[in-house]
CSV table of C-alpha atoms in Angstrom, one decimal:
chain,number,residue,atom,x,y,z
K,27,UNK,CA,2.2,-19.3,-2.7
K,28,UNK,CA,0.6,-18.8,0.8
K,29,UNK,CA,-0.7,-15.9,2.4
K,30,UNK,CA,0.7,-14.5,5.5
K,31,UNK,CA,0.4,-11.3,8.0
K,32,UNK,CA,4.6,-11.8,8.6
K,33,UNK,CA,4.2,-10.9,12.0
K,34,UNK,CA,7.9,-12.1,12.6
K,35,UNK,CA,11.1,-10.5,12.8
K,36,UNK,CA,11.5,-7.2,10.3
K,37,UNK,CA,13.6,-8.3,7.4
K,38,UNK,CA,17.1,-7.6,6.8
K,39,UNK,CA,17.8,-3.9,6.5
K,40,UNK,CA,14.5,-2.9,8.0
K,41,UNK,CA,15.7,-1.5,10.2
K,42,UNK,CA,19.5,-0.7,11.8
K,43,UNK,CA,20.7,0.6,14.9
K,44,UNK,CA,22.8,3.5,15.3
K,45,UNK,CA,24.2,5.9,18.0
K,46,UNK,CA,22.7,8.8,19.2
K,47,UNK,CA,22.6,11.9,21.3
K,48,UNK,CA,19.6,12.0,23.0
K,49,UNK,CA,18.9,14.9,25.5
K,50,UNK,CA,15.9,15.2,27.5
K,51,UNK,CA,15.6,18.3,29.5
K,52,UNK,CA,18.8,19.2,31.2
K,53,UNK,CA,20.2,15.1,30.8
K,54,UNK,CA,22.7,14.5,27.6
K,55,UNK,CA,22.5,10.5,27.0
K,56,UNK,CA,24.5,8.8,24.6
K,57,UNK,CA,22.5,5.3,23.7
K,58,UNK,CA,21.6,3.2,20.4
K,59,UNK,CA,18.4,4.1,18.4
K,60,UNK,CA,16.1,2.1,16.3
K,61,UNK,CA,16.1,3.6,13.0
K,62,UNK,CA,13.9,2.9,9.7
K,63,UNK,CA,15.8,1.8,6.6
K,64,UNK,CA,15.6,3.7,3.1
K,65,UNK,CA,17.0,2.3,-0.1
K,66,UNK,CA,16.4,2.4,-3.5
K,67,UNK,CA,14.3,-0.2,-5.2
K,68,UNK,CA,14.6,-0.6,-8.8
K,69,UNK,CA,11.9,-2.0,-10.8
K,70,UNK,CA,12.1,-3.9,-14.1
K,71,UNK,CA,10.1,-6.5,-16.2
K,72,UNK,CA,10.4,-8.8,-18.8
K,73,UNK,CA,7.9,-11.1,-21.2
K,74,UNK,CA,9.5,-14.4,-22.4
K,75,UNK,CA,12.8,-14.1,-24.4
K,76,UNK,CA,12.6,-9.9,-23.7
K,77,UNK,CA,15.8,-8.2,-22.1
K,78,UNK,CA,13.8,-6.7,-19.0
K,79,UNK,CA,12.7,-3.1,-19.0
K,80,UNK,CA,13.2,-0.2,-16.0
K,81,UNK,CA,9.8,0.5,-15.3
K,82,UNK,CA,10.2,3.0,-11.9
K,83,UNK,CA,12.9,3.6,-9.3
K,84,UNK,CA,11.2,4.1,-5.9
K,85,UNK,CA,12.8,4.7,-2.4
K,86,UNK,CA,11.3,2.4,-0.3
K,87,UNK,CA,12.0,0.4,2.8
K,88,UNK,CA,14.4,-2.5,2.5
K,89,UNK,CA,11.5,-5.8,2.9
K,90,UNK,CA,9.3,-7.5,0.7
K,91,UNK,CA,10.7,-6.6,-2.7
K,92,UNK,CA,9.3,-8.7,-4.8
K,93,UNK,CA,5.3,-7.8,-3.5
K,94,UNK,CA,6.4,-4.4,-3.8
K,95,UNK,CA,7.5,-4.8,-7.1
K,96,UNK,CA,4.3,-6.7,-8.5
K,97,UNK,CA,2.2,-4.7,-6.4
K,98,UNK,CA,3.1,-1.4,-7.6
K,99,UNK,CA,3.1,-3.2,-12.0
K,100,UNK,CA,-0.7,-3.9,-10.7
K,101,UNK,CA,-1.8,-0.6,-9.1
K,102,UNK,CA,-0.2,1.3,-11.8
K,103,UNK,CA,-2.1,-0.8,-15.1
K,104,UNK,CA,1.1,-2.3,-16.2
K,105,UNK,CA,0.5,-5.9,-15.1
K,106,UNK,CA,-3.0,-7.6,-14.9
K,107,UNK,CA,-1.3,-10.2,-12.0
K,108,UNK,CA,-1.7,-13.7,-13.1
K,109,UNK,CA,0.5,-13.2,-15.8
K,110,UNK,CA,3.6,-12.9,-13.4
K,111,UNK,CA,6.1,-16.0,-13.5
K,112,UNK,CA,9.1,-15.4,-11.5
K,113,UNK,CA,10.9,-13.0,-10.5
K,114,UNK,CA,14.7,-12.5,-9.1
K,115,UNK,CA,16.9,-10.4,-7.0
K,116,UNK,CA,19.6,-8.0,-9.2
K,117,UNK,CA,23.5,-9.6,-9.9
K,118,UNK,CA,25.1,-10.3,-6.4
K,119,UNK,CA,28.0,-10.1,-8.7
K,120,UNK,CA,28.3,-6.8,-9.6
K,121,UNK,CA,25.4,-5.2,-7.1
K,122,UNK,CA,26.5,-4.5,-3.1
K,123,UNK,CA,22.7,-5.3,-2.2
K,124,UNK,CA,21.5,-7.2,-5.2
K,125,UNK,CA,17.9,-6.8,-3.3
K,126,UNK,CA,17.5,-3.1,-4.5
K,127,UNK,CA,17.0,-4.3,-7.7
K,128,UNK,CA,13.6,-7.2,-8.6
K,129,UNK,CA,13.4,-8.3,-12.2
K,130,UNK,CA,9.5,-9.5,-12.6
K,131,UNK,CA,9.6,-12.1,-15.4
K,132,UNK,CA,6.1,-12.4,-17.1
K,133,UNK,CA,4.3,-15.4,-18.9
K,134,UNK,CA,3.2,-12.7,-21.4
K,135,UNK,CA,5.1,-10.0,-23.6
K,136,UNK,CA,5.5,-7.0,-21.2
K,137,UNK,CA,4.6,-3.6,-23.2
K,138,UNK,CA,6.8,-1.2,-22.4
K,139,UNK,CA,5.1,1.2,-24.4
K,140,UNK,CA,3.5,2.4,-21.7
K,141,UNK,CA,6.5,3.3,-19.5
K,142,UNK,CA,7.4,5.1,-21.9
K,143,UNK,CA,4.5,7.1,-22.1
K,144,UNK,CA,3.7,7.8,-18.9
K,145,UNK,CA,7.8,8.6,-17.6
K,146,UNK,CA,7.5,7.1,-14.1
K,147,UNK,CA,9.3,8.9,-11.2
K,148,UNK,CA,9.0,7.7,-8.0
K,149,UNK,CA,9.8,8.5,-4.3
K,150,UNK,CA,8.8,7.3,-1.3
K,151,UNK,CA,6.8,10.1,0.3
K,152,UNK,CA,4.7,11.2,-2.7
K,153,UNK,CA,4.2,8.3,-5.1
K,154,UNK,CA,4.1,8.3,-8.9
K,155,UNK,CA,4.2,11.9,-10.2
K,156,UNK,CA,2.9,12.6,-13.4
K,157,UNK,CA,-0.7,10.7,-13.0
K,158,UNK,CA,-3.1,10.3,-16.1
K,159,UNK,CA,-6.3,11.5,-15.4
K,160,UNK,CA,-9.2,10.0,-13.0
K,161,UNK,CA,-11.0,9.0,-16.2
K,162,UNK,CA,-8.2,6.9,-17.7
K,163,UNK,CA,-7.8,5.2,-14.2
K,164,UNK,CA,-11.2,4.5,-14.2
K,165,UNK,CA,-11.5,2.6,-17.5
K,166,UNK,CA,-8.6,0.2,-16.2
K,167,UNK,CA,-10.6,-0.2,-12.7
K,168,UNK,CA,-13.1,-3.4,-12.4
K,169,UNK,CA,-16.6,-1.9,-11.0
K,170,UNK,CA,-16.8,-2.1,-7.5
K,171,UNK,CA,-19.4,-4.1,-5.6
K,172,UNK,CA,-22.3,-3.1,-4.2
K,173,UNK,CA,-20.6,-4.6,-0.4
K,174,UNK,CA,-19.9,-5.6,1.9
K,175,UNK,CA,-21.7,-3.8,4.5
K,176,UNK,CA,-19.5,-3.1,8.0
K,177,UNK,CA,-20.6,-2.7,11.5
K,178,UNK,CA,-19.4,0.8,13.0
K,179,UNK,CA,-18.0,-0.8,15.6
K,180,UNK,CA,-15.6,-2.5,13.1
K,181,UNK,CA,-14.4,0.5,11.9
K,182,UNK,CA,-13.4,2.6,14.9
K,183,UNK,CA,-11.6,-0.7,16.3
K,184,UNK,CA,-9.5,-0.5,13.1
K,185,UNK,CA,-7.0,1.9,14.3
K,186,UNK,CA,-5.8,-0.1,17.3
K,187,UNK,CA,-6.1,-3.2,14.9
K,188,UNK,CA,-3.3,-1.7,12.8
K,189,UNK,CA,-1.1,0.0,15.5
K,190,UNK,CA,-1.1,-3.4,17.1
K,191,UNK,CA,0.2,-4.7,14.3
K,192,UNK,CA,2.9,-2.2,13.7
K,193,UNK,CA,6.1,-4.0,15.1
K,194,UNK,CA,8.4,-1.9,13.4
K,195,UNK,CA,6.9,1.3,14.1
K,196,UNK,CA,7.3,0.0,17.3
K,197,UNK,CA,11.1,0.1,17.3
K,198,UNK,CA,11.6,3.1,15.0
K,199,UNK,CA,8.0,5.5,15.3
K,200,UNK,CA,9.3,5.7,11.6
K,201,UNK,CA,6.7,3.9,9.5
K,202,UNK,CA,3.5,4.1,7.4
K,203,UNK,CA,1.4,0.9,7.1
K,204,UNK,CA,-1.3,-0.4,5.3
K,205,UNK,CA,-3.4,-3.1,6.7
K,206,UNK,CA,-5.8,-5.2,4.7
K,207,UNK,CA,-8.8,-6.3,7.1
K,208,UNK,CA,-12.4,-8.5,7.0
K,209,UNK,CA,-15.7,-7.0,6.7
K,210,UNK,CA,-15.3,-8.7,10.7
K,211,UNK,CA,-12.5,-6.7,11.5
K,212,UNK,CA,-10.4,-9.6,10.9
K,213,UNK,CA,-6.3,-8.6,9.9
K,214,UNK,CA,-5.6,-10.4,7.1
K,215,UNK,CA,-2.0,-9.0,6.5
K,216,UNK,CA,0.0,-5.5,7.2
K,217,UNK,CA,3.0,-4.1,5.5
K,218,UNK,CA,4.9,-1.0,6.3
K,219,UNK,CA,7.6,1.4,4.6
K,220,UNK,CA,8.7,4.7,4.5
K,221,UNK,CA,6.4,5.2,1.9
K,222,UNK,CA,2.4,5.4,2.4
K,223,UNK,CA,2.2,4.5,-1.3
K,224,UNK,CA,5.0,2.1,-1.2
K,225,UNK,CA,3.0,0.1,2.1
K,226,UNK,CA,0.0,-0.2,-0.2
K,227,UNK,CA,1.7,-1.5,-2.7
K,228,UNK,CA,3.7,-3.8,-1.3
K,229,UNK,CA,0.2,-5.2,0.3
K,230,UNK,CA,-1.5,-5.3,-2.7
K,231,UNK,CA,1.6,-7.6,-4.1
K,232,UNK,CA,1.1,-9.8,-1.1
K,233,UNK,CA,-2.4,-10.7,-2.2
K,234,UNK,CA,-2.2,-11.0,-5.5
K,235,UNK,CA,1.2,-13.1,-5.4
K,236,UNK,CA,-1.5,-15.3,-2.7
K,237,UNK,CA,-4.0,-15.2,-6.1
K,238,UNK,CA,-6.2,-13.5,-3.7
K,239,UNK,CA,-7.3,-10.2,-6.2
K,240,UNK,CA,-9.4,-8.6,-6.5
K,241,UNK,CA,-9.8,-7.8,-2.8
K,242,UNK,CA,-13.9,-7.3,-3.2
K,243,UNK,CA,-14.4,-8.0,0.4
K,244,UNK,CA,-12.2,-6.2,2.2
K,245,UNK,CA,-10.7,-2.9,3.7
K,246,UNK,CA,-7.7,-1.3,3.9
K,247,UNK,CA,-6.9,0.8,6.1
K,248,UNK,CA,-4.1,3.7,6.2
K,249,UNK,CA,-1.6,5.1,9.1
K,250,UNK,CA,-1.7,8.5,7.1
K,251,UNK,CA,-4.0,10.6,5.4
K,252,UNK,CA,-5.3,9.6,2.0
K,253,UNK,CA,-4.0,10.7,-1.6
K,254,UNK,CA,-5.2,10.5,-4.6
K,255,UNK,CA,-2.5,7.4,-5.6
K,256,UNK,CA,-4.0,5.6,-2.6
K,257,UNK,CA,-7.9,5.8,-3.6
K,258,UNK,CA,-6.1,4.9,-7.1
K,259,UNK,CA,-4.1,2.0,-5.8
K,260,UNK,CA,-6.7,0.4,-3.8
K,261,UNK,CA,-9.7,0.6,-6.5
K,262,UNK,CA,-7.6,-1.1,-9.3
K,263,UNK,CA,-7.1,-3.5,-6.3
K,264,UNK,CA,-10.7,-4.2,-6.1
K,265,UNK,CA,-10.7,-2.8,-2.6
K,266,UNK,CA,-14.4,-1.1,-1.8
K,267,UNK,CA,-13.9,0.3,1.6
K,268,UNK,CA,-10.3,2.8,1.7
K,269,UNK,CA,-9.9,4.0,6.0
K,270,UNK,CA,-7.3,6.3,7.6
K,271,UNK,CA,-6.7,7.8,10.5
K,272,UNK,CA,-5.8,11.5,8.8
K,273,UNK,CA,-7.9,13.4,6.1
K,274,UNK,CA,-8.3,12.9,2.6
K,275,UNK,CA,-7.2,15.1,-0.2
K,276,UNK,CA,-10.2,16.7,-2.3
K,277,UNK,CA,-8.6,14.8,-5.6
K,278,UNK,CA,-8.4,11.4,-3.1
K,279,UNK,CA,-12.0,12.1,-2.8
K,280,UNK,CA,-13.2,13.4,-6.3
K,281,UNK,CA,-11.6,9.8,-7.4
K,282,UNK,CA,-13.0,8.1,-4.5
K,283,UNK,CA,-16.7,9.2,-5.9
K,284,UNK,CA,-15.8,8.4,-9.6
K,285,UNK,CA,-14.8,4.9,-8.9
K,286,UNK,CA,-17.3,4.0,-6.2
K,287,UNK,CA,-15.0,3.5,-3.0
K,288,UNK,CA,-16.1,3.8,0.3
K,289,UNK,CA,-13.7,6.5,2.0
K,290,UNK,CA,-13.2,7.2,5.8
K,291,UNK,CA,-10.8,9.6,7.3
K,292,UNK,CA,-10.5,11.3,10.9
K,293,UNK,CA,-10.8,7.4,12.2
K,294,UNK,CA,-9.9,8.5,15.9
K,295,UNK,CA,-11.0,7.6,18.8
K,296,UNK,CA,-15.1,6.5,18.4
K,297,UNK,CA,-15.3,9.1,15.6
K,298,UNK,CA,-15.2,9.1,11.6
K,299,UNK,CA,-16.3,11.1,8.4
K,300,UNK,CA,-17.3,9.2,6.1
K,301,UNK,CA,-16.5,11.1,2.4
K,302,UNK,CA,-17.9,8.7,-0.2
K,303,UNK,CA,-20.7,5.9,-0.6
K,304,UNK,CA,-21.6,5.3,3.4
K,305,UNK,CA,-24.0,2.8,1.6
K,306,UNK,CA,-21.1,0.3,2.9
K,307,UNK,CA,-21.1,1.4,6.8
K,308,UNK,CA,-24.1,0.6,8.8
K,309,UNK,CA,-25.1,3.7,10.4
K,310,UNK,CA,-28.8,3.6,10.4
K,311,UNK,CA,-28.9,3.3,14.3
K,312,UNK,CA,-28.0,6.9,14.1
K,313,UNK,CA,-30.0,8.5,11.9
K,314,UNK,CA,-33.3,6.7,12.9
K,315,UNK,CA,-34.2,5.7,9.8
K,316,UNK,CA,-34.6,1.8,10.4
């Protein structure tokens, strides 16, 4: 499995076209529109000789399934990553769009104990509801790195890195994404959905289906603002250094502090706050402190 920024075409049922009424001003113009695509992705996962288990529903956009769905068994505990096999599309027999459903099949007997426990409901603009606490996120969480260290100038170039990136937000104006960058500055792959959470995810999947976790060198950065289940999602990840271009919730940053990432929000313009552990940004031009 190769790695891969997919700077292509969108996949299938991205996006679709559809007929509008636009009106500007006093002019009424009937014309095609760009619009984002929304399904239902259903997640399950199976150990060897195990009838596979419904772990989450989540609405998400139609694209990368399969990272999505090994992304989000990662970030949420359920999955260490190396462990996954296979996995497969739902019955084009008896499913319209056998791609709304991704069986993960495991080398490993998958405990669905803890699906169970924890009753998974998902949707694509706030994530997984029903969250155990910091503390139990925190004992599944490797500790982070001391690094890397990255250059200011780095950092503010990140948001044009990412919109530049952004070919379906492009065509739609619809999209999150998450970008995963170098210390550099250097993209090393983007995803996007309707979903902030489900973006991560589905990039966090790429990488580890690349055998590239955990990501102990590298940044992500955000198109929205920063929630708790991103700070979550990117430390199980490995990720040290979480950016975004909005602001960060006080629990995003509480957990951002517990599990030692570096967070970063208001990245506009040649501007930033940084929330949590500037140890990682080189600012000392500015305070004089050599």
């Amino acid at each position: 499995m190769t790695q891969s920024t997919d700077r292509g075409a969108p996949p299938a049922r991205h996006i679709t076209t559809r007929s509008v009424v636009a009106v500007r001003g006093q002019v009424l113009e009937v014309r095609p529109d760009r619009i984002v695509g929304e399904a239902p992705l259903e997640i399950r996962a199976a150990g060897p000789g195990q009838e596979p288990v419904a772990v989450a529903v989540t609405m998400r956009t139609p694209g990368h399934e399969a990272e999505l769905a090994v992304g989000f068994l990662r970030t949420e505990g359920l999955i260490e990553g190396p462990e996954v096999a296979s996995w497969e599309a739902g019955d084009p027999v008896t499913l319209s769009q056998p791609d709304d459903t991704i069986v993960v099949r495991l080398s490993v007997p998958f405990d669905d104990s803890a699906v169970a426990e924890r009753h998974f409901v998902a949707t694509a603009s706030c994530g997984i509801c029903g969250k155990a606490s910091i503390d139990e996120i925190a004992l599944r969480c490797e500790t982070l790195p001391e690094g890397p260290t990255v250059a200011r100038a780095v950092i503010i170039a990140l948001p044009d890195l990412l919109r530049a990136a952004q070919r379906a937000f492009d065509e739609t104006g619809g999209l999150h994404a998450a970008a995963l960058f170098s210390p550099r500055g250097e993209l090393i792959a983007i995803r996007e959905d309707v979903g902030r959470h489900n973006a991560l995810d589905k990039l966090v999947g790429s990488q580890l289906l690349a055998g590239e976790l955990p990501l102990h060198d590298r940044i992500v950065m955000v198109s929205g603002r920063v929630s708790f289940e991103i700070v979550q999602k990117a430390a199980v990840a490995g990720v040290p250094i979480v950016a975004a271009v909005s602001a960060p919730s006080d629990l995003a940053i509480e957990t951002a502090e517990r599990l030692g990432v570096t967070l970063i929000g208001f990245l506009r313009g040649d501007g930033f706050n940084v929330y949590t552990h500037d140890r990682r940004i080189e600012l000392r031009d500015l305070t004089g402190w050599g």
